[in-house]
XYZ file of C-alpha atoms in Angstrom:
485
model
C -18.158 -84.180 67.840
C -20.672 -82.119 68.425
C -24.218 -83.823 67.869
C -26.564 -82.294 65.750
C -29.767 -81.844 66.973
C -32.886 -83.179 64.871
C -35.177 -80.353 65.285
C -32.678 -77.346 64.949
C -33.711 -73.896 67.082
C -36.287 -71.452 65.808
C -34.280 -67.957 64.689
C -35.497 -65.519 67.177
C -37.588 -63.120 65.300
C -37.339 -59.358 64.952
C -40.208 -57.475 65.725
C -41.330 -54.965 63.347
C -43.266 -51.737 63.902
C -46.906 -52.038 62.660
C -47.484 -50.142 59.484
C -49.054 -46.643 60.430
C -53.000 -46.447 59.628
C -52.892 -43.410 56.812
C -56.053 -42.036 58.251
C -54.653 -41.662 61.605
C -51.775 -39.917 60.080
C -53.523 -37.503 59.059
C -55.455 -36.438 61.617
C -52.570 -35.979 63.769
C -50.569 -33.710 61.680
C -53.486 -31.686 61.661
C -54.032 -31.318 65.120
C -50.302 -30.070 65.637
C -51.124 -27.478 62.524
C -54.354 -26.054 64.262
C -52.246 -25.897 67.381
C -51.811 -21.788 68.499
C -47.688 -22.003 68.637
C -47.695 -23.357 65.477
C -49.873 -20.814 63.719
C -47.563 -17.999 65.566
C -44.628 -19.922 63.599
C -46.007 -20.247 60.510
C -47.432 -16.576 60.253
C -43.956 -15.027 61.339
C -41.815 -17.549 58.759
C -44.279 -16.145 56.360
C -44.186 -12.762 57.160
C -40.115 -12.840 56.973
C -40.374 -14.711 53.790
C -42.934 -11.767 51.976
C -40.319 -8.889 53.785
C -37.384 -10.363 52.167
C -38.763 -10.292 48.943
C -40.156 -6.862 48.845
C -36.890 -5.430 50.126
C -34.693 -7.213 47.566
C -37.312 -6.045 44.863
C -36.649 -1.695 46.065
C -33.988 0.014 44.112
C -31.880 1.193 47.450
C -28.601 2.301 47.064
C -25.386 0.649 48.817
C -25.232 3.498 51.267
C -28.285 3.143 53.097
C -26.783 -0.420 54.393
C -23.469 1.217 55.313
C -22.523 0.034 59.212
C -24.296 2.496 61.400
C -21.121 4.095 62.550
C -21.017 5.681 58.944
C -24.340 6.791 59.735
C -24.002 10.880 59.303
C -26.681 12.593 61.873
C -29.891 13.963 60.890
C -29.949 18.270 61.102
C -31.866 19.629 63.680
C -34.831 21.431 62.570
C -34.045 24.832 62.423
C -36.983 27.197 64.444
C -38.708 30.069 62.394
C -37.730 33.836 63.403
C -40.265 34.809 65.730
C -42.753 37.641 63.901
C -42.116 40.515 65.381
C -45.492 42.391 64.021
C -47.431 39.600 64.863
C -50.437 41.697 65.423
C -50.169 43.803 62.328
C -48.340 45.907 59.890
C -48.770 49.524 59.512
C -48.808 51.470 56.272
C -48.525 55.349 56.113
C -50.493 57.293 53.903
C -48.244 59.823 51.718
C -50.756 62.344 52.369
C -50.288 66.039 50.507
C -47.511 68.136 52.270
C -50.579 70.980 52.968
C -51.641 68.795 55.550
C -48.186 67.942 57.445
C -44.808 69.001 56.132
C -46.029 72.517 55.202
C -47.819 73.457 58.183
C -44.406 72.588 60.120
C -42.341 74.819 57.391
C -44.758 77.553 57.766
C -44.246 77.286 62.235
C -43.662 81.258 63.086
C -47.124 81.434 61.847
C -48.911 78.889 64.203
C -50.159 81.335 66.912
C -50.694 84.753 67.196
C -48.548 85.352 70.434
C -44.974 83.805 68.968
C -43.151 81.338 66.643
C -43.657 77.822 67.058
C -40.211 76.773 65.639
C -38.084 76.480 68.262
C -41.153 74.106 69.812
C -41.046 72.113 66.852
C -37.513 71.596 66.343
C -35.503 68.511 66.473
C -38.571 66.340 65.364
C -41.064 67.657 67.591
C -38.773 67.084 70.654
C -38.117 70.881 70.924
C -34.996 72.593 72.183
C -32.294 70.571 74.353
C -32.711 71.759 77.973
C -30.289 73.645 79.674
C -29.839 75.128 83.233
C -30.716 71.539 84.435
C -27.185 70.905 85.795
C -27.008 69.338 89.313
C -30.745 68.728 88.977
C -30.172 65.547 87.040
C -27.244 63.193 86.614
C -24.810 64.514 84.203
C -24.948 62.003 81.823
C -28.633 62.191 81.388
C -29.475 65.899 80.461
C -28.739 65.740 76.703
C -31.365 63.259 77.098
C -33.528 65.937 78.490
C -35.849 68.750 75.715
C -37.645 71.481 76.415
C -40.318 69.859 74.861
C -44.060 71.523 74.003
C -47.290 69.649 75.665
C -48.927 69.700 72.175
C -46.545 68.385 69.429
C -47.471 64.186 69.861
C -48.962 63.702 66.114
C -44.563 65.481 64.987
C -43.315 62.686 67.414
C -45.550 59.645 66.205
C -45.075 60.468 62.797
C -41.455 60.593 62.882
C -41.629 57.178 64.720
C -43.991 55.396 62.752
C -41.500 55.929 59.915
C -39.146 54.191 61.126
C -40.976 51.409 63.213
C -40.182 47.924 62.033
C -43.659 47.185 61.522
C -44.572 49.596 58.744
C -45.088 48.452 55.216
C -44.627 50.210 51.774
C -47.073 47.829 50.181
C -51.016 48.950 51.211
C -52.238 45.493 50.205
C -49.577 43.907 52.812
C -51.036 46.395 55.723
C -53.728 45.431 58.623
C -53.214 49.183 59.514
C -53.561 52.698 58.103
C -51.555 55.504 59.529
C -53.054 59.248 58.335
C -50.150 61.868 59.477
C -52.181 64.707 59.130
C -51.414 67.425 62.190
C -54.875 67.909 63.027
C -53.968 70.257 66.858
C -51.370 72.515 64.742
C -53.328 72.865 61.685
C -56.465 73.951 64.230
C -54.118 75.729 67.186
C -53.422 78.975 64.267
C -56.868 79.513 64.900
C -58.116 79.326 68.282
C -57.252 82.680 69.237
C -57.499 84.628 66.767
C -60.518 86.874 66.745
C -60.545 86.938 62.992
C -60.758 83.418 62.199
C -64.042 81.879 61.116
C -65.498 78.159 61.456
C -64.708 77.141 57.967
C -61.385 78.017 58.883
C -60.853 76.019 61.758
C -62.875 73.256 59.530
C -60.430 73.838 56.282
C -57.760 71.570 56.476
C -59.291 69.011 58.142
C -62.617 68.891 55.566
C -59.122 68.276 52.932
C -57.710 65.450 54.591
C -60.787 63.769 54.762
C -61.659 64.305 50.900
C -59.039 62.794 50.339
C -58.341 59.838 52.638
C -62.105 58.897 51.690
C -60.913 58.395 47.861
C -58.143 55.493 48.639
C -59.783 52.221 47.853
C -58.088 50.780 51.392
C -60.528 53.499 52.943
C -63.379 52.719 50.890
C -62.910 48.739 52.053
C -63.025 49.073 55.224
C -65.230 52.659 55.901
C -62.135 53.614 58.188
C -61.966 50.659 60.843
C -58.165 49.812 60.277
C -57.442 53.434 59.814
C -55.964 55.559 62.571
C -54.288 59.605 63.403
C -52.384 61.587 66.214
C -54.289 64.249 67.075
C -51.904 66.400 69.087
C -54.679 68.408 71.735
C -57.368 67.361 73.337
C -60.355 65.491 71.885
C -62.657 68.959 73.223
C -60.679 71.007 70.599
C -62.236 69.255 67.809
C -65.727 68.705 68.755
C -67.246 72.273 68.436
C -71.028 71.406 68.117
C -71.674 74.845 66.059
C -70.201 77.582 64.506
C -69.487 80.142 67.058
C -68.132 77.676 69.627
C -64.402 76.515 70.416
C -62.582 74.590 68.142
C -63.029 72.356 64.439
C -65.584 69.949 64.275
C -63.012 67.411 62.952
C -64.668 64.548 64.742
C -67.693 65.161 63.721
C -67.195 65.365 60.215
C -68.344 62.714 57.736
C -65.800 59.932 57.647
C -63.967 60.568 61.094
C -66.901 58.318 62.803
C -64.628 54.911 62.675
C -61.159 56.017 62.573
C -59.056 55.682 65.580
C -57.605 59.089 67.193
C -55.042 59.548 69.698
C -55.273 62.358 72.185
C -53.616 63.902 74.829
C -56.705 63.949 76.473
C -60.181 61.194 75.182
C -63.451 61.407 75.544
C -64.576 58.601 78.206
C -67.681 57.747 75.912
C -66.137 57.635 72.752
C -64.783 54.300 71.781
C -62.575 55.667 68.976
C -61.118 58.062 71.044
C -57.752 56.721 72.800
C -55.750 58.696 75.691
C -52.011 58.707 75.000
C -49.457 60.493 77.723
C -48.759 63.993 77.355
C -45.096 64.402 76.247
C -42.564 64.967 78.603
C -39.063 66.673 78.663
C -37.248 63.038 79.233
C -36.221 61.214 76.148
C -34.240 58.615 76.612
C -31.580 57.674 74.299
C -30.893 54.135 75.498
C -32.350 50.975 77.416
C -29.411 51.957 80.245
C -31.152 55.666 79.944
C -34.068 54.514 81.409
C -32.387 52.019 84.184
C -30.617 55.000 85.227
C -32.919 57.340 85.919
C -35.596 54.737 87.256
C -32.541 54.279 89.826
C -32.092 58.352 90.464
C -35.576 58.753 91.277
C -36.114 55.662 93.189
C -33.161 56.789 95.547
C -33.790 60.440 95.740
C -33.820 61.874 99.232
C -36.974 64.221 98.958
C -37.791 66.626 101.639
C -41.302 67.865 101.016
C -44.636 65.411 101.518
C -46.263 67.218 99.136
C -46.298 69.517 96.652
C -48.723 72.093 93.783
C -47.497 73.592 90.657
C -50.129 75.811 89.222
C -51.830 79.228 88.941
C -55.389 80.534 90.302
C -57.751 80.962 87.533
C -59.629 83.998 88.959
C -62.195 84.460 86.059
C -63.567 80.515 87.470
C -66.263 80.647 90.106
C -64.717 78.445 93.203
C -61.830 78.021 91.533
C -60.072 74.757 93.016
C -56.580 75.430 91.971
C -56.779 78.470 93.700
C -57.927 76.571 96.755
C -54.538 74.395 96.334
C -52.607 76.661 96.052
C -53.759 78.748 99.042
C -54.096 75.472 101.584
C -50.413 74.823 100.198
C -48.569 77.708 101.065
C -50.498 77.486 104.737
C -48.520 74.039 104.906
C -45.386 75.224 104.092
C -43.104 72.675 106.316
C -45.050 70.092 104.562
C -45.764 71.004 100.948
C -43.329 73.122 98.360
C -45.670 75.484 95.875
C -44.835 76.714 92.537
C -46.550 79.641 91.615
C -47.122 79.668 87.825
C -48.965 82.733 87.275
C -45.783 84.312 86.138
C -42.556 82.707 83.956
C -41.823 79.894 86.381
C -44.006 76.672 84.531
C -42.944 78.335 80.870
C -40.474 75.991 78.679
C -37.054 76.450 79.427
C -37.528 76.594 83.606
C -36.430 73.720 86.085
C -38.357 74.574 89.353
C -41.069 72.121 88.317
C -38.385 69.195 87.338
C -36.795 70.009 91.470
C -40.057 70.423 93.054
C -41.763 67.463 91.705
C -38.198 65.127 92.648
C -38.055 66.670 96.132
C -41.549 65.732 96.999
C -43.533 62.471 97.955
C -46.735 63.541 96.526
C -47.766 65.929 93.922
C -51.455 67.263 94.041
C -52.950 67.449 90.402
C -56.437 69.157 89.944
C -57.796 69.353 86.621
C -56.433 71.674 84.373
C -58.254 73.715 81.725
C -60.101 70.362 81.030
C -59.908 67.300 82.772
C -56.183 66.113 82.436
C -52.633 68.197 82.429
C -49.082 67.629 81.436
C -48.473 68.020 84.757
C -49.683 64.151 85.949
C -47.154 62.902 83.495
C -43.991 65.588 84.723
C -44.932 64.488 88.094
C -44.398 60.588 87.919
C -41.639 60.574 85.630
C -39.779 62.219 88.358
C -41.022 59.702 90.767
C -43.653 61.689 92.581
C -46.865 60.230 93.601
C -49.987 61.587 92.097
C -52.730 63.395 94.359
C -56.203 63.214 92.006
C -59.183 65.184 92.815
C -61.204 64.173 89.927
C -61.461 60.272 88.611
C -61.725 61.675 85.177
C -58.295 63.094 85.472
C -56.401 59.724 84.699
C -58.147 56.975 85.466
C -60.473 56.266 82.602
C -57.964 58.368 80.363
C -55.065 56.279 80.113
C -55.860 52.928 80.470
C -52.909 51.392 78.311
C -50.344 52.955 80.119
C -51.176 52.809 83.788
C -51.849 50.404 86.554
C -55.653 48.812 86.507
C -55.671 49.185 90.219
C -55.963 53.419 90.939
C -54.388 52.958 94.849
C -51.573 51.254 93.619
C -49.855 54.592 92.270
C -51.987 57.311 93.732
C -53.899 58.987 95.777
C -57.722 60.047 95.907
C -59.185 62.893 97.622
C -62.619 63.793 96.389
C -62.535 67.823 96.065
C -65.649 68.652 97.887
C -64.195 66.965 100.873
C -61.513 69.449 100.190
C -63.920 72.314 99.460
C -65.250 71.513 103.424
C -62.143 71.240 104.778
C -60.269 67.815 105.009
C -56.616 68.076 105.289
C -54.687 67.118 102.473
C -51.558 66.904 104.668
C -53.602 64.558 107.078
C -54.611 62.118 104.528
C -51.194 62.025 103.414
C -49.551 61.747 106.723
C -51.651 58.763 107.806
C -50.140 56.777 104.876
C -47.330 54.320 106.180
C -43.502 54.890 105.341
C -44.268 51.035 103.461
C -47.495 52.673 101.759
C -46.107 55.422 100.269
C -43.063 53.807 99.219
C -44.890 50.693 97.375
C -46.772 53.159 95.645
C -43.479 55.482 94.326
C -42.583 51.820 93.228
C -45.239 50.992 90.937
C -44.975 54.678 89.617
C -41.134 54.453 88.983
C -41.435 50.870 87.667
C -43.790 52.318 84.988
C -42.375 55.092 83.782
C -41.328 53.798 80.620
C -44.883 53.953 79.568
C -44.787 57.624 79.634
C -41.839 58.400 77.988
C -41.263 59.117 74.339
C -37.789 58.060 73.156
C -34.902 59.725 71.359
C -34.659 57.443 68.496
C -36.736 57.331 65.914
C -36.622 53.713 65.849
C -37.011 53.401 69.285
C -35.380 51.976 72.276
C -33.772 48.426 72.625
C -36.065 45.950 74.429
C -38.142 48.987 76.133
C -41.060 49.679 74.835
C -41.906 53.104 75.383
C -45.529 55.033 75.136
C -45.584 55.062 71.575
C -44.787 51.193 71.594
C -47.550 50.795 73.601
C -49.788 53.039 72.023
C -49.630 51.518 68.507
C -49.542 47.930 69.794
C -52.745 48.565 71.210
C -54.402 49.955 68.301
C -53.278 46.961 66.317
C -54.594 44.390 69.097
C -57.834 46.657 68.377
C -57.928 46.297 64.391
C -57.234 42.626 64.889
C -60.228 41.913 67.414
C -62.429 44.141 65.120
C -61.388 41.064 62.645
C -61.791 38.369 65.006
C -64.801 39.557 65.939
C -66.363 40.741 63.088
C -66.929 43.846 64.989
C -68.131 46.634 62.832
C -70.583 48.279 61.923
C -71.052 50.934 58.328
C-alpha cells in the first residue's frame, strides 16, 4: 500500500491576471481615439453611413441603377448654324417708283444724244456681247455684256434684293438701303443746254424729303443709312448754280449717309470707291476659276499698251502725250485709238489689246479714275498709273494695300521730260512682272459683278465686298459710339 503522507502537497495555484485599474482604461482608449488613422476611419465610416441614408431617402427610379451596359449614350451637343450676316442685316426702303422704277421705264429719255434702254437692259447688265468669238473661251462669252460704265446703283439694287442678308422687318435691320438712281436721274440733265439747277436738284431734293420722314432715319440722323450713286462723286457736288452737276451731297440730310461711287472723294469719309462695272459677269464659282486660268496662261505679245483719245481742247494734254510716245514704240506697245467708234459698247479691240499686253498705261480720265483700270486687270494686264489719285486711295476695299504689288508708278512729269515708259518697264524682271500679273489675276474677283442676283457660290464678288464693308462700318460706328448730329 501506498503510504499516505501526513502533510499532503499544496495544489499548485493558478495565476490570475490582476484586475485592470478603470482609470488607466480609460486613458488608453483615448489615446488610440485621438490617434490620426483612427480619426481618418471614423470620419470615412461616418461619411458612408450619412451617404447611404440620403441616397435611400431620393425618389430615383429603377433605371438609373440598371448595369452600365444598359447605359444608352448621352447626344452630342449639336453646334449652332454659323450666322451668316453676322455683321448686319440690311433693309431696303420701298421708296416711290419716281425715284427708281420710273426713271428706268422712261430710259429713251435719259440723254439727249440716244436711248438708254438697250444700256439698261437685262438688270443693268446691258446687252450680251457678241463678235467676241475666239477672243474668249467659248464657254465663257454668254457670261460676257456689253455693259455701260454708269449703271452700278441698277446692279446693286437688283442684288441687294436678293442678298441673304436683307430683312423685311425695319426694326430687325442694322442697315438702311435707299435705291434711289441718283447718276440717271442727274445724267438727263448734264447736257442739255435747257436744263436749270433746280432741275438737276429735283429728284434728289424728293428722295431726301422723304427718307428724312421714316422714324429709322430720324433715329439715327442717317448713320446706318446708305445709296449707289452710279457716277462720280464730282457730278453731285456743284458748289452753285451755274456749275456742273446736282448738289445732291450737299443737300441737308446727305451729310451722314454712306454713298458708293464709281469714283470718291479722298477727303470725304462718307464717300466710298466701288469698281467701275465691267463686261465680265460670271455665272458660276467655276466661271471665275476659268478665266483666272485663261488670263494667267495667255501668251501676250505686246509689253505695253494705251487705249484712249487726245483731248485737244486740254492744255498739255497727257493722254495725248501717251498716245503719241506709244505709237513711236510700236514693237513694244499696241495703241487703240478711241477718238472714233473703236472704245464704244459693242467693240472687242480693247478686250484683245488689254489680254495681249503685259502692261496697260492708265492716265486719268475726265477726272481722276476710268473704267479702263478695271477692263485692264480683269483681263490680266498690269496697270501703269501716272497719278496716285487714280486708284490708290480710291479703292481701298478691293485692292492690294501694297501699290507695287499689282502696278506700276511713273510720275507724269517725269514723263512730261522725257523718261521712257518702255525703259522702266523693260528693267522689270521676267519674275517681277509675273508676281505682279499674279496678285492682279488672283484678285479679280473683287472687280467683278456677278450674273446672279443672288450672287456667286463661295466667291464673293465686288458687291460682296462692298456691302460687307459698309456693314463692318455701321457696326464700328456702334462699337465706337462714333457719331456725331
Amino acid at each position: 500500500m501506498l503510504s499516505i503522507s501526513e502533510h499532503p502537497s499544496k495544489e499548485p495555484q493558478l495565476k490570475r491576471p490582476k484586475s485592470p485599474d478603470p482609470l488607466n482604461s480609460f486613458n488608453s482608449l483615448l489615446q488610440h481615439i485621438h490617434h490620426p488613422r483612427t480619426c481618418l476611419l471614423f470620419a470615412i465610416l461616418a461619411l458612408q453611413v450619412l451617404l447611404l441614408f440620403t441616397l435611400r431617402s431620393l425618389p430615383f427610379s429603377r433605371q438609373h441603377f440598371s448595369p452600365p451596359n444598359s447605359l444608352k449614350p448621352e447626344p452630342l451637343p449639336v453646334p449652332e448654324p454659323e450666322d451668316r450676316c453676322g455683321s448686319g442685316r440690311v433693309f431696303v426702303y420701298d421708296l416711290p417708283k419716281t425715284l427708281n422704277q420710273e426713271i428706268l421705264q422712261n430710259c429713251d429719255d435719259l440723254n439727249p444724244w440716244s436711248s438708254r434702254c438697250k444700256a439698261l437692259a437685262n438688270e443693268g447688265l446691258g446687252q450680251q456681247a457678241t463678235g467676241i468669238a475666239g477672243v474668249v473661251p467659248e464657254n465663257l462669252a454668254p457670261a460676257w455684256y456689253w455693259t455701260d460704265q454708269f449703271v452700278s446703283e441698277v446692279i446693286f439694287h437688283n442684288r441687294i434684293l436678293n442678298h441673304k442678308c436683307r430683312v423685311m422687318e425695319p426694326e430687325s435691320a442694322t442697315a438702311f438701303y435707299i435705291p434711289f438712281y441718283a447718276g440717271l436721274a442727274v445724267g438727263k440733265y448734264l447736257w442739255s443746254n435747257s436744263s436749270t439747277a433746280q432741275d438737276r436738284d429735283r429728284h434728289c431734293e424728293m428722295m431726301l424729303r422723304w427718307v428724312q420722314d421714316q422714324p429709322y432715319y430720324k433715329r439715327s440722323e442717317g448713320w446706318d443709312h446708305f445709296i449707289t450713286m452710279g457716277r462720280i462723286t464730282w457730278d453731285f457736288r456743284r458748289s452753285n448754280d451755274q456749275d456742273w452737276g446736282s448738289r445732291c451731297i450737299y443737300l441737308p440730310g446727305m451729310r451722314n449717309i454712306t454713298r458708293l461711287l464709281i469714283e470718291r472723294n479722298p477727303w470725304d469719309y462718307f464717300d466710298v470707291g466701288v469698281p467701275y462695272p465691267t463686261g465680265f459677269h460670271p455665272r458660276s464659282d467655276s466661271d471665275v476659276a476659268e478665266w483666272q486660268s485663261f488670263v494667267r496662261t495667255r501668251n501676250r505679245t505686246k509689253l505695253f499698251c494705251f487705249a484712249g483719245a487726245k483731248r485737244g481742247a486740254i492744255k498739255k494734254d497727257f493722254r495725248g502725250l501717251l498716245l503719241s510716245h506709244c505709237q513711236s514704240e510700236s514693237e513694244s506697245c499696241r495703241v487703240v485709238d478711241c477718238s472714233g467708234t473703236k472704245c464704244s459698247n459693242g467693240t472687242s479691240a480693247i478686250l484683245e489689246t488689254f489680254l495681249d499686253s503685259d502692261f496697260c498705261l492708265q492716265p486719268r480720265g475726265d477726272s481722276f479714275t476710268r473704267r479702263s483700270i478695271f477692263d485692264c486687270m480683269v483681263a490680266g494686264s498690269i496697270p501703269v498709273f501716272f497719278w496716285k489719285r487714280t486708284a490708290y486711295i480710291q479703292y481701298e476695299w478691293f485692292l492690294p494695300g501694297e501699290p507695287e504689288s499689282y502696278s506700276v508708278y511713273i510720275d507724269r512729269n517725269a514723263v512730261t521730260n522725257g523718261t521712257s515708259i518702255k525703259n522702266v518697264l523693260q528693267g522689270l524682271s521676267r519674275e517681277e512682272v509675273e508676281k505682279m500679273r499674279g496678285k492682279v489675276i488672283d484678285y479679280i474677283p473683287k472687280f467683278l459683278y456677278a450674273k446672279p442676283q443672288e450672287g456667286l457660290e463661295s466667291v464673293k464678288d465686288a458687291f460682296d465686298i462692298a456691302l460687307e464693308g459698309v456693314l463692318r462700318r455701321f457696326k464700328e460706328h456702334g462699337e465706337w459710339g462714333f457719331r456725331w448730329k
